[in-house]
Coordinates of C-alpha atoms in Angstrom, one line a residue:
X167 CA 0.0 0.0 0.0
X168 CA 1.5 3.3 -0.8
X169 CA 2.2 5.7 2.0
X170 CA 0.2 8.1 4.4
X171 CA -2.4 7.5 2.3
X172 CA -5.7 4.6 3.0
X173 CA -7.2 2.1 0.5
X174 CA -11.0 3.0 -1.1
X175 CA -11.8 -0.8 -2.8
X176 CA -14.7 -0.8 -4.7
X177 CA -17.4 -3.7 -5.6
X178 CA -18.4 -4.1 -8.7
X179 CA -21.6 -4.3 -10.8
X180 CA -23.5 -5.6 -13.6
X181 CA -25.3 -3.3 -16.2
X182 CA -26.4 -3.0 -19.9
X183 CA -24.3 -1.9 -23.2
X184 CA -24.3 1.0 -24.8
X185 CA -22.5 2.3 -27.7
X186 CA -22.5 6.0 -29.1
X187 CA -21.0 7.1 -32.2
X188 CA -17.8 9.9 -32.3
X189 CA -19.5 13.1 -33.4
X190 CA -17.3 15.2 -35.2
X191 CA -16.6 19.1 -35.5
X192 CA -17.7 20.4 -39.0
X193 CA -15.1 22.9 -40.2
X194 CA -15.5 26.6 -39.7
X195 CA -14.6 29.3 -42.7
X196 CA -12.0 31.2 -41.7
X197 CA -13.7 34.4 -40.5
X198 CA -15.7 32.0 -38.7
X199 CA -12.9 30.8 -36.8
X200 CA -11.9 34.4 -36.1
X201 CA -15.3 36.1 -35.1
X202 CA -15.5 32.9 -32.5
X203 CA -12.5 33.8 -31.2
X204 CA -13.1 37.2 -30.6
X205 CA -16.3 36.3 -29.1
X206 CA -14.5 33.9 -26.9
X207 CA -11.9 36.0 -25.9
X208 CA -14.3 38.3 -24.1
X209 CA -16.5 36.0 -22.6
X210 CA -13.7 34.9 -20.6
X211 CA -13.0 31.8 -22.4
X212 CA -16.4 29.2 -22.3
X213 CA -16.5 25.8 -23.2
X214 CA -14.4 25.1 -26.3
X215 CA -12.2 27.9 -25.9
X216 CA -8.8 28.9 -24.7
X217 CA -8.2 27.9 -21.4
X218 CA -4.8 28.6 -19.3
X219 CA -1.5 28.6 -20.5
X220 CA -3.3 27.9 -24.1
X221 CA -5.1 24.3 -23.4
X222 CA -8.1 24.2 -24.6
X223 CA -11.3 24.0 -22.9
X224 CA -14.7 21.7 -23.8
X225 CA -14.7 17.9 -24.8
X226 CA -11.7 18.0 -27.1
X227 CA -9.6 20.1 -24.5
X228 CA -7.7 19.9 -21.5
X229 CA -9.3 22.2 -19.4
X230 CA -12.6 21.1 -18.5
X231 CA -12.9 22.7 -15.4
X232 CA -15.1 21.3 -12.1
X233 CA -16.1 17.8 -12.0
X234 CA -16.2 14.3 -9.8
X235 CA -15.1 11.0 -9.8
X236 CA -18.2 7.9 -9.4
X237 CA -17.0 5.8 -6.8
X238 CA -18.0 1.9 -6.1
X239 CA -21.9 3.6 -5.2
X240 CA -23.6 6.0 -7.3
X241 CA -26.7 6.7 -9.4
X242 CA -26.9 3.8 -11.6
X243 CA -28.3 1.9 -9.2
X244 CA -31.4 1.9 -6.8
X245 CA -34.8 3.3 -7.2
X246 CA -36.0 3.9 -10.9
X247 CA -37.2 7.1 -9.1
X248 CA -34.3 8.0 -7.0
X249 CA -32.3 7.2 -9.8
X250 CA -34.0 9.2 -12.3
X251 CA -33.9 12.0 -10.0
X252 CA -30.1 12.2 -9.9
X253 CA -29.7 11.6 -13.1
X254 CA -31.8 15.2 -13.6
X255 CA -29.5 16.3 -11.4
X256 CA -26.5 15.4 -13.3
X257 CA -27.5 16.5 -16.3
X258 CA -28.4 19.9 -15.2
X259 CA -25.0 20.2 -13.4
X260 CA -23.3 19.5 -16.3
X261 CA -19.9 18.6 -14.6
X262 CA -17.4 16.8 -16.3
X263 CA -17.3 13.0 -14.8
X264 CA -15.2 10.5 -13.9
X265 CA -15.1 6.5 -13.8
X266 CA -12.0 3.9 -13.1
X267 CA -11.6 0.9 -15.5
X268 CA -12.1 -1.8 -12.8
X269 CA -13.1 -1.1 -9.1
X270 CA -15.1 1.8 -7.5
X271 CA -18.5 0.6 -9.2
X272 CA -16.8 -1.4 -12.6
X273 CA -16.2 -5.2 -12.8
X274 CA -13.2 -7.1 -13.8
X275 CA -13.2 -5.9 -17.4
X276 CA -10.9 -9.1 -18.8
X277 CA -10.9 -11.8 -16.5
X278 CA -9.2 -14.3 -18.6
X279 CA -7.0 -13.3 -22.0
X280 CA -9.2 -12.1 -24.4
X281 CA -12.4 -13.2 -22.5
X282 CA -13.9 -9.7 -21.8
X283 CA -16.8 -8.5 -19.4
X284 CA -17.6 -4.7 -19.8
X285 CA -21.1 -4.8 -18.5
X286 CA -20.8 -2.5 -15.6
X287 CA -18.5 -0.5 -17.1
X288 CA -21.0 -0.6 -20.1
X289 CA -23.4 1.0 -17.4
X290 CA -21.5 3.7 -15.9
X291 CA -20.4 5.0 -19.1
X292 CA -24.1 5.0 -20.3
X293 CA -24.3 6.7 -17.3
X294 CA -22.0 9.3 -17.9
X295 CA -22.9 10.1 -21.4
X296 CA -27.0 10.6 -20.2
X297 CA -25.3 13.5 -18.1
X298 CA -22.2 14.8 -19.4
X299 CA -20.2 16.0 -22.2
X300 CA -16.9 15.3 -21.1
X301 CA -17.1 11.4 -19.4
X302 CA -13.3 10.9 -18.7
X303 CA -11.8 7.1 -17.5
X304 CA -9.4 6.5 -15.4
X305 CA -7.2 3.5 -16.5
X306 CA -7.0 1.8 -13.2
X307 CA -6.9 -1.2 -12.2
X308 CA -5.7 -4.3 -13.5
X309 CA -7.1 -8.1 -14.2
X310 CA -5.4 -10.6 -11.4
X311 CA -4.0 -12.5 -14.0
X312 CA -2.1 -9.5 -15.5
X313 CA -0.8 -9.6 -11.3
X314 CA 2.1 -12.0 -9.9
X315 CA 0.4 -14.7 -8.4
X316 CA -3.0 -13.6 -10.1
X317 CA -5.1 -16.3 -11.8
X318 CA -7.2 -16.2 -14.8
X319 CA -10.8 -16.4 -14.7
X320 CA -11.1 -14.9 -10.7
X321 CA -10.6 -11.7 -9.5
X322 CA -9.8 -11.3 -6.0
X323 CA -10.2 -7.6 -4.7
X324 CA -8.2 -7.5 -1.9
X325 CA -5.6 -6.9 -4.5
X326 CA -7.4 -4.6 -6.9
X327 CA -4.5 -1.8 -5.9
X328 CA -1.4 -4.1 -7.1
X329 CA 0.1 -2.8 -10.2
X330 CA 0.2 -5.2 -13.3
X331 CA 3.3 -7.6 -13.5
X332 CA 6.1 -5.4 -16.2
X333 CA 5.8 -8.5 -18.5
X334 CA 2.3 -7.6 -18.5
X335 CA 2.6 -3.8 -18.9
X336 CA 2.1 -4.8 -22.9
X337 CA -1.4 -6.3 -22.1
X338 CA -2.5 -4.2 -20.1
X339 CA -1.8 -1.3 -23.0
X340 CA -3.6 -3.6 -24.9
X341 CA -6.8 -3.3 -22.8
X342 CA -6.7 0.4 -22.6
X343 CA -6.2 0.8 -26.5
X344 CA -9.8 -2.0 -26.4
X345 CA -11.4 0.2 -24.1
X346 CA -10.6 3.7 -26.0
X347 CA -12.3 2.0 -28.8
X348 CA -15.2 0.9 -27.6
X349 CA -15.9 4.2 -25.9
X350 CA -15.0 6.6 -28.5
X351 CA -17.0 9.2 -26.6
X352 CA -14.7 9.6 -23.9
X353 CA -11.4 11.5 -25.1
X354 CA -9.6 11.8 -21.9
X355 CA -7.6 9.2 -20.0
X356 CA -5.7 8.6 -17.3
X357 CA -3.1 6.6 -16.2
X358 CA -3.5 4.4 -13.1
X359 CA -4.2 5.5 -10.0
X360 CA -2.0 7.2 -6.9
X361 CA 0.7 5.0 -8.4
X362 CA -0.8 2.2 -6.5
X363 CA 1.5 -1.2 -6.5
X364 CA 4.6 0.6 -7.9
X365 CA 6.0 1.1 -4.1
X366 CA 9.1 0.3 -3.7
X367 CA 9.5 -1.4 0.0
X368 CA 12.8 -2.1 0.1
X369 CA 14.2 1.2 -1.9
X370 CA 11.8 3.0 0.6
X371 CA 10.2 5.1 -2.8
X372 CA 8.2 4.8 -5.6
X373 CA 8.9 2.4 -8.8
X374 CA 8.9 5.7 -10.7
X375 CA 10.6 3.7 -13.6
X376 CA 8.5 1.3 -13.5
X377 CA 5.2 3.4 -13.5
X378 CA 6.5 5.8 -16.5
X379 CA 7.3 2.4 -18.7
X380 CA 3.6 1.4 -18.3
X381 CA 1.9 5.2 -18.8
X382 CA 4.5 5.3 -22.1
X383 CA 3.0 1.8 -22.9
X384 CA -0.3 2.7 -22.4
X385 CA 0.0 6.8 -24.2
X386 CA 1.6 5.4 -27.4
X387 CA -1.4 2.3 -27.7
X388 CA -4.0 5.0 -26.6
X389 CA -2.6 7.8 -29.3
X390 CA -2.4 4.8 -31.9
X391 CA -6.4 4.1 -31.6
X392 CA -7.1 7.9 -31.6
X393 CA -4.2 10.6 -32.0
X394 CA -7.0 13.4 -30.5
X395 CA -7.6 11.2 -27.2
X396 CA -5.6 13.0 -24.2
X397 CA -3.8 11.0 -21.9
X398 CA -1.9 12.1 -18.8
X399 CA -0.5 11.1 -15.5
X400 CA 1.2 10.5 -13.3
X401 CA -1.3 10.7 -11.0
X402 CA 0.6 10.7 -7.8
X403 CA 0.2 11.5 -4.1
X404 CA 1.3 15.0 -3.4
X405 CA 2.0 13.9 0.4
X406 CA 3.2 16.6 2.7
X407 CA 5.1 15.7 5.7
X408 CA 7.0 18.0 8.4
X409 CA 9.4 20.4 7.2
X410 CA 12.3 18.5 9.6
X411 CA 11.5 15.1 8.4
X412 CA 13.7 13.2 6.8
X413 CA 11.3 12.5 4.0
X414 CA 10.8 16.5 3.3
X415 CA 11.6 18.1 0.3
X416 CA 12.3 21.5 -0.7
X417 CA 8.9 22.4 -2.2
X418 CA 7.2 24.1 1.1
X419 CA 5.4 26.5 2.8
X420 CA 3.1 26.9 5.9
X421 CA 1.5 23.7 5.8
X422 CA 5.0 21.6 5.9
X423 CA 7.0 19.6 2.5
X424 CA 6.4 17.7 -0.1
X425 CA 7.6 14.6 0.7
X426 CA 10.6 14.1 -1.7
X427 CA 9.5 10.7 -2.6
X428 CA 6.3 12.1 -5.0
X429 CA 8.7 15.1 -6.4
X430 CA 11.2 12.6 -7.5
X431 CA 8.5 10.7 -9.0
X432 CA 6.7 13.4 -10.7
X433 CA 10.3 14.9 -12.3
X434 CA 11.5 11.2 -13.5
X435 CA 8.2 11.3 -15.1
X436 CA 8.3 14.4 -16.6
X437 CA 11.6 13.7 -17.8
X438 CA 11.1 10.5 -19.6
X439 CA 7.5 10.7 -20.6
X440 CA 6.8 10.0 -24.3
X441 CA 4.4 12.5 -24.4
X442 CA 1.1 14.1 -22.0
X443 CA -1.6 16.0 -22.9
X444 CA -1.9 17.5 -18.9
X445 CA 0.0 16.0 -16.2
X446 CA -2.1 14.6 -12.9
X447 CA -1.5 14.7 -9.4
X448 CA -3.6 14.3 -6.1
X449 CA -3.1 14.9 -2.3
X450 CA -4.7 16.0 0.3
X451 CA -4.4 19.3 2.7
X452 CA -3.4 17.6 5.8
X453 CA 0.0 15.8 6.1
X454 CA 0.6 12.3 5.2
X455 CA 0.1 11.4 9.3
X456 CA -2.9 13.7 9.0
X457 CA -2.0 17.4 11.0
X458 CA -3.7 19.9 9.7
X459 CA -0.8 22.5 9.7
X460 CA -1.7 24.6 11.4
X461 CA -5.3 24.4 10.6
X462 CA -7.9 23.2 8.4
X463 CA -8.4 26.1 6.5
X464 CA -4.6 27.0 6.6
X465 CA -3.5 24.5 5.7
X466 CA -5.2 24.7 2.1
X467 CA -3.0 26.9 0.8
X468 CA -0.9 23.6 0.0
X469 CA -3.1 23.2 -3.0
X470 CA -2.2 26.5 -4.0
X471 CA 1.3 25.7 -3.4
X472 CA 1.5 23.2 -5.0
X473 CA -0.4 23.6 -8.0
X474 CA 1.9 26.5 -8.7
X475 CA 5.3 24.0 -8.1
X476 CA 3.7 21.2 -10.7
X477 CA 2.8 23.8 -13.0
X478 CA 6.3 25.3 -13.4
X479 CA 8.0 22.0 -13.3
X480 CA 5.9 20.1 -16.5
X481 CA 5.0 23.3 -18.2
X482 CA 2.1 20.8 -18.7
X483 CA -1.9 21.7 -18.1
X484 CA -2.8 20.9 -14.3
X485 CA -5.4 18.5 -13.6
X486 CA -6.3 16.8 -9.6
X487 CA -7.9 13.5 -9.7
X488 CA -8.6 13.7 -6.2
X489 CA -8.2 16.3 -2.9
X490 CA -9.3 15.9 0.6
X491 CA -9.0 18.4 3.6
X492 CA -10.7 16.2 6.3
X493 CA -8.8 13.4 7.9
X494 CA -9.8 10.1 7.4
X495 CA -10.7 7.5 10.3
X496 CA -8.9 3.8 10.3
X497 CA -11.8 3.1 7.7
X498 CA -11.0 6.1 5.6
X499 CA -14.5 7.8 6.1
X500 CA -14.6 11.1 7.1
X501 CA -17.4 11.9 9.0
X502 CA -15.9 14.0 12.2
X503 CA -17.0 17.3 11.0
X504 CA -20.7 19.0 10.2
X505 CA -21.5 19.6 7.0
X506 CA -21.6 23.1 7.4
X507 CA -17.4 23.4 8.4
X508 CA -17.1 20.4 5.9
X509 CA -18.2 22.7 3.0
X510 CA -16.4 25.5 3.8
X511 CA -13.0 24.1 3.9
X512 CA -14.1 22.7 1.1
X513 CA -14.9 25.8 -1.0
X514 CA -11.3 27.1 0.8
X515 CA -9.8 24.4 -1.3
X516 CA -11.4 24.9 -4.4
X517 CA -10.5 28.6 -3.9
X518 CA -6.3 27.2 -3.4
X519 CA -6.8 24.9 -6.3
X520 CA -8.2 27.7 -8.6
X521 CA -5.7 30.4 -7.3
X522 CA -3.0 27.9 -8.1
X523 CA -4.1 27.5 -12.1
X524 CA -5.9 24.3 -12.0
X525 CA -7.0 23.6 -14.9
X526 CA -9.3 20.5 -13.9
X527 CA -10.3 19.0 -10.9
X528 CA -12.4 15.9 -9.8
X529 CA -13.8 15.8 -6.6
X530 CA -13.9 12.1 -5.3
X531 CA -18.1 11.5 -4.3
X532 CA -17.6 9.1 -1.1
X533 CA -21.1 8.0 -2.3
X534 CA -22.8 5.6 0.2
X535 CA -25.7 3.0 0.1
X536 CA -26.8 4.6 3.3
X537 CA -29.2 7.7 4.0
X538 CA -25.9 8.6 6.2
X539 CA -23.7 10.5 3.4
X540 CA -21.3 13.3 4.6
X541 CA -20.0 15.2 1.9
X542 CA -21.8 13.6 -0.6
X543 CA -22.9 14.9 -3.7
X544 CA -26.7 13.3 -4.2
X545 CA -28.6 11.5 -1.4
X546 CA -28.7 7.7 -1.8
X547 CA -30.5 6.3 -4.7
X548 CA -31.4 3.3 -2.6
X549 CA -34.4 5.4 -1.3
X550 CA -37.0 6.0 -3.4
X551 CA -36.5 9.6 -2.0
X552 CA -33.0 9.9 -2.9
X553 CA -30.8 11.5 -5.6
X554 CA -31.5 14.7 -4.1
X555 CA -29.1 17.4 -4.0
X556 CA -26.6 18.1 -1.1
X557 CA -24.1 20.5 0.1
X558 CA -20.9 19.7 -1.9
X559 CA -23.3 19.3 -5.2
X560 CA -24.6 23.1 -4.4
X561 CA -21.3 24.3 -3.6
X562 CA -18.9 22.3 -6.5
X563 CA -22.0 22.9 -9.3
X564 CA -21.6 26.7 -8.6
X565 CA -18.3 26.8 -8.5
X566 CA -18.3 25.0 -11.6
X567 CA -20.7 27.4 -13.4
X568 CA -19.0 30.4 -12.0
X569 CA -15.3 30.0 -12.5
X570 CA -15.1 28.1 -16.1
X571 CA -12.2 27.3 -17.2
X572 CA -10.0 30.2 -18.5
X573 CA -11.8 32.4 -16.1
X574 CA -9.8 35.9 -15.2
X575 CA -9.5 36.1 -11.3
X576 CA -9.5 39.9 -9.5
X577 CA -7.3 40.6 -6.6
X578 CA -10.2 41.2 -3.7
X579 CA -9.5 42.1 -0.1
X580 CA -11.3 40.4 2.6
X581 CA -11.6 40.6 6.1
X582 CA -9.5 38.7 8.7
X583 CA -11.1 35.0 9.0
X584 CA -13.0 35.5 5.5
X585 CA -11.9 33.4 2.5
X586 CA -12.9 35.3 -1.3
X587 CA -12.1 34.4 -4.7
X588 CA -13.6 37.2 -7.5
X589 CA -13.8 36.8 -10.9
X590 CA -12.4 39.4 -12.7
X591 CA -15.3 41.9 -14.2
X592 CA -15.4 43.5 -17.9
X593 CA -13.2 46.2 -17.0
X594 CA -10.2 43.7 -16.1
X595 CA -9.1 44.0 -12.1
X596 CA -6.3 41.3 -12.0
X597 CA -4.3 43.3 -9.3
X598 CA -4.3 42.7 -5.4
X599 CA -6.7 45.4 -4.8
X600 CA -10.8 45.8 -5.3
X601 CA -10.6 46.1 -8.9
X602 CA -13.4 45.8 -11.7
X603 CA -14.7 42.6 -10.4
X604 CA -17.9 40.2 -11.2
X605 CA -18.7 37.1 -9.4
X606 CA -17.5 36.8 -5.9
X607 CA -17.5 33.6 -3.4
X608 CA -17.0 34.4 0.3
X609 CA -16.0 31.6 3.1
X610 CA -16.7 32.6 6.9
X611 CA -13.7 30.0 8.2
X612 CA -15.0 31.0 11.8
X613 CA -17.2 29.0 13.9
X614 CA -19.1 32.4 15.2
X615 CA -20.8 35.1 13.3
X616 CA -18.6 36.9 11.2
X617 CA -19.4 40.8 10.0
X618 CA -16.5 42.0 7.2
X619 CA -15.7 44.1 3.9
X620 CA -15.3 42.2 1.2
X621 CA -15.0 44.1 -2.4
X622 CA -16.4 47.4 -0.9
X623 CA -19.8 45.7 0.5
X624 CA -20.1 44.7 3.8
X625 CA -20.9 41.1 4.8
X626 CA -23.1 40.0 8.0
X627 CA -21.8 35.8 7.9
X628 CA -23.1 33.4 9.9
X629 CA -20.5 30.4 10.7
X630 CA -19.1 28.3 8.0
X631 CA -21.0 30.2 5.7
X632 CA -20.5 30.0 2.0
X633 CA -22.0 33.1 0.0
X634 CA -22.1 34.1 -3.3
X635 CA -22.3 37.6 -4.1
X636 CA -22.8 39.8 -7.3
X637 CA -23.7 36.4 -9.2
X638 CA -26.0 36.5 -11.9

């Protein structure tokens, strides 16, 4: 198991298949092409336009913006009406999606060589492409047989997070290029998960050379089936850990280090990647023994932080699979908090992540089969009163809507335990002061009534409250 970090096994289903054909983009005359850019350029960059550091935004891009990852429960199973319900939901949302090859909610997809079985994946994608423009896949895990000591034909999930055996890495490219052609809706990929099975115990550090021969594997199989499909990784743990210990690298700030085991990992990476479309990293706010340095709010700023570092070392467009800011019990579930403190850190961290020029982020649903759900995005579909919206879904569906990709952020000033983020107005405002600004999300990080200035106007919040002002 990798370190400071907790395993999230997921169950699989059963489901029905569904196939879409690839639509494609009918080409544009060429005043067209730059009228729409025009138009784009002033609307702050929308779907389908320019996004950060020139990745494009929209299906074919990289920057898609605000989204979540379906976990081993969610709305493709349960009540017709429940379901139905969420899948309204969904749709309306819009959000980009997210769904893992086998685990979290997909079955074994080869159990035996060349025996396939994509009938829950089959349904989650169908899923997906009821509600969403941009389903994206994450290529993780691998069939047990493809695993040393794994045998054909059984699939033993106790060992879903052990990495395929290297004189399998050419099968498992193999499935991946299957997969991108039976689903040639979805155009984004990634590469594994968290680095999960490439460990190294006895070096004490990741298999970094080990991962970056299966992601080259998989990129050149991928970009053979499609060379317009986007692939990316590395996907690894941006663990923090004190700045004294021994494990602490020189990327840090007020929340601690990176632990020099994922920066070495990410630069061998970047250094011997055949190619990415966006690179991929996830972590959480707390430290990899989970301190919230020096608090939950804080301690945020590492996502700022740390977006900025990955951005400057890959040069590549930034996209987080995953992020927490609560700790997790023995169980990984993370239930210590109300929902009310739970959803502002959480709109603090969407605030760091967007502040550090993320281009894409997926927030991981911890979707029970309970009515018990804290921080979930949609009640349980197991009731036939479920699929209702929650907190996170109110709060990650604005933020989405709000701050598209390749949105223009103002410099706004704020009073002492408030959290803003403004979007810049028509008349610019990217400086640190109250310039021209449009759209502005406030976060009382104070357990008590909170009365401040925030972009000229004064703000009466109550605690933990998350407010949107000026918003249309």
């Amino acid at each position: 198991m990798f370190p400071g970090r907790r395993r999230r096994v997921g169950e699989a289903g059963v489901g029905a298949v569904v196939q879409a054909a690839r639509w494609r983009l009918v080409s544009l005359l060429a005043c067209g092409v730059v009228l729409l850019a025009v138009v784009l350029a002033l609307c702050g960059a929308p779907p389908g336009g320019r996004g950060r550091d020139g990745g494009t935004s929209g299906p074919a891009g990289t920057a898609l913006g605000w989204g979540f990852t379906h976990t081993e429960a969610s709305a493709d199973e349960g009540e017709p009406e429940a379901r139905r319900r969420a899948g309204a939901l969904l749709k309306k949302t819009g959000l980009p999606q997210n769904q893992h090859l086998m685990g979290w909610g997909a079955d074994n997809p080869e159990p035996a060589p060349g025996r396939y079985d994509f009938a829950s994946l089959d349904r989650r994608v169908a899923l997906m492409r009821r509600s969403t423009d941009t389903p994206v896949l994450t290529l993780c895990c691998a069939p047990d047989w493809m695993k040393k000591g794994g045998s054909a034909g059984r699939t033993d999930w106790s060992e879903l997070e052990t990495a395929p055996a290297p004189e399998h890495f050419d099968d498992f490219a193999a499935l991946a290029g299957k997969v991108a052609r039976r689903y040639p809706q979805i155009r984004h990929f990634l590469v594994w998960n968290e680095l999960k099975g490439f460990y190294d115990d006895g070096a004490h550090r990741w298999d970094q050379e080990g991962y970056t021969r299966l992601y080259n594997l998989v990129y050149t199989e991928l970009k053979k089936v499609d060379p317009g499909i986007r692939v990316g990784g590395p996907y690894v743990v941006m663990d923090s850990v004190a700045e004294d210990d021994h494990n602490a690298s020189d990327v840090t700030g007020p929340w601690g280090a990176l632990d020099r085991r994922a920066v070495a990992a990410l630069r061998y990476w970047n250094r011997h990647r055949k190619g990415a479309d966006f690179v991929v990293v996830d972590g959480s706010s707390y430290t990899a023994d989970d301190r919230l340095v020096p608090g939950a709010f804080t301690a945020t700023e590492k996502l700022t932080d740390v977006s900025r570092w990955v951005r400057r070392e890959t040069g590549l467009p930034l996209w987080w699979a995953e992020w927490y800011v609560e700790p997790g019990d023995e169980d990984d579930r993370r239930a210590g908090w109300s929902e009310a403190r739970r959803t502002a850190v959480q709109a603090a961290a969407l605030i760091a992540l967007a502040r550090g020029g993320t281009d894409t982020a997926f927030y991981w649903n911890p979707q029970t089969r309970t009515r018990d759900c804290p921080g979930c995005l949609w009640s349980s579909t197991r009731f036939r009163d479920g699929g209702a919206e929650l907190p996170m879904m109110r709060l990650l569906a604005r933020f989405a809507r709000e701050f598209p990709p390749g949105t223009r952020f103002a410099g706004v000033r704020a009073g002492s335990g408030v959290r803003a983020l403004a979007a810049a107005g028509d008349g610019g405002g990217d400086g640190d002061g109250d310039g021209d600004v449009g759209t502005v999300l406030v976060v009382n990080t104070r357990a008590r009534h909170t009365r401040t200035e925030v972009a000229g106007r004064t703000v009466a919040l109550d605690p933990y409250e998350v407010r949107w002002l000026g918003t249309r």
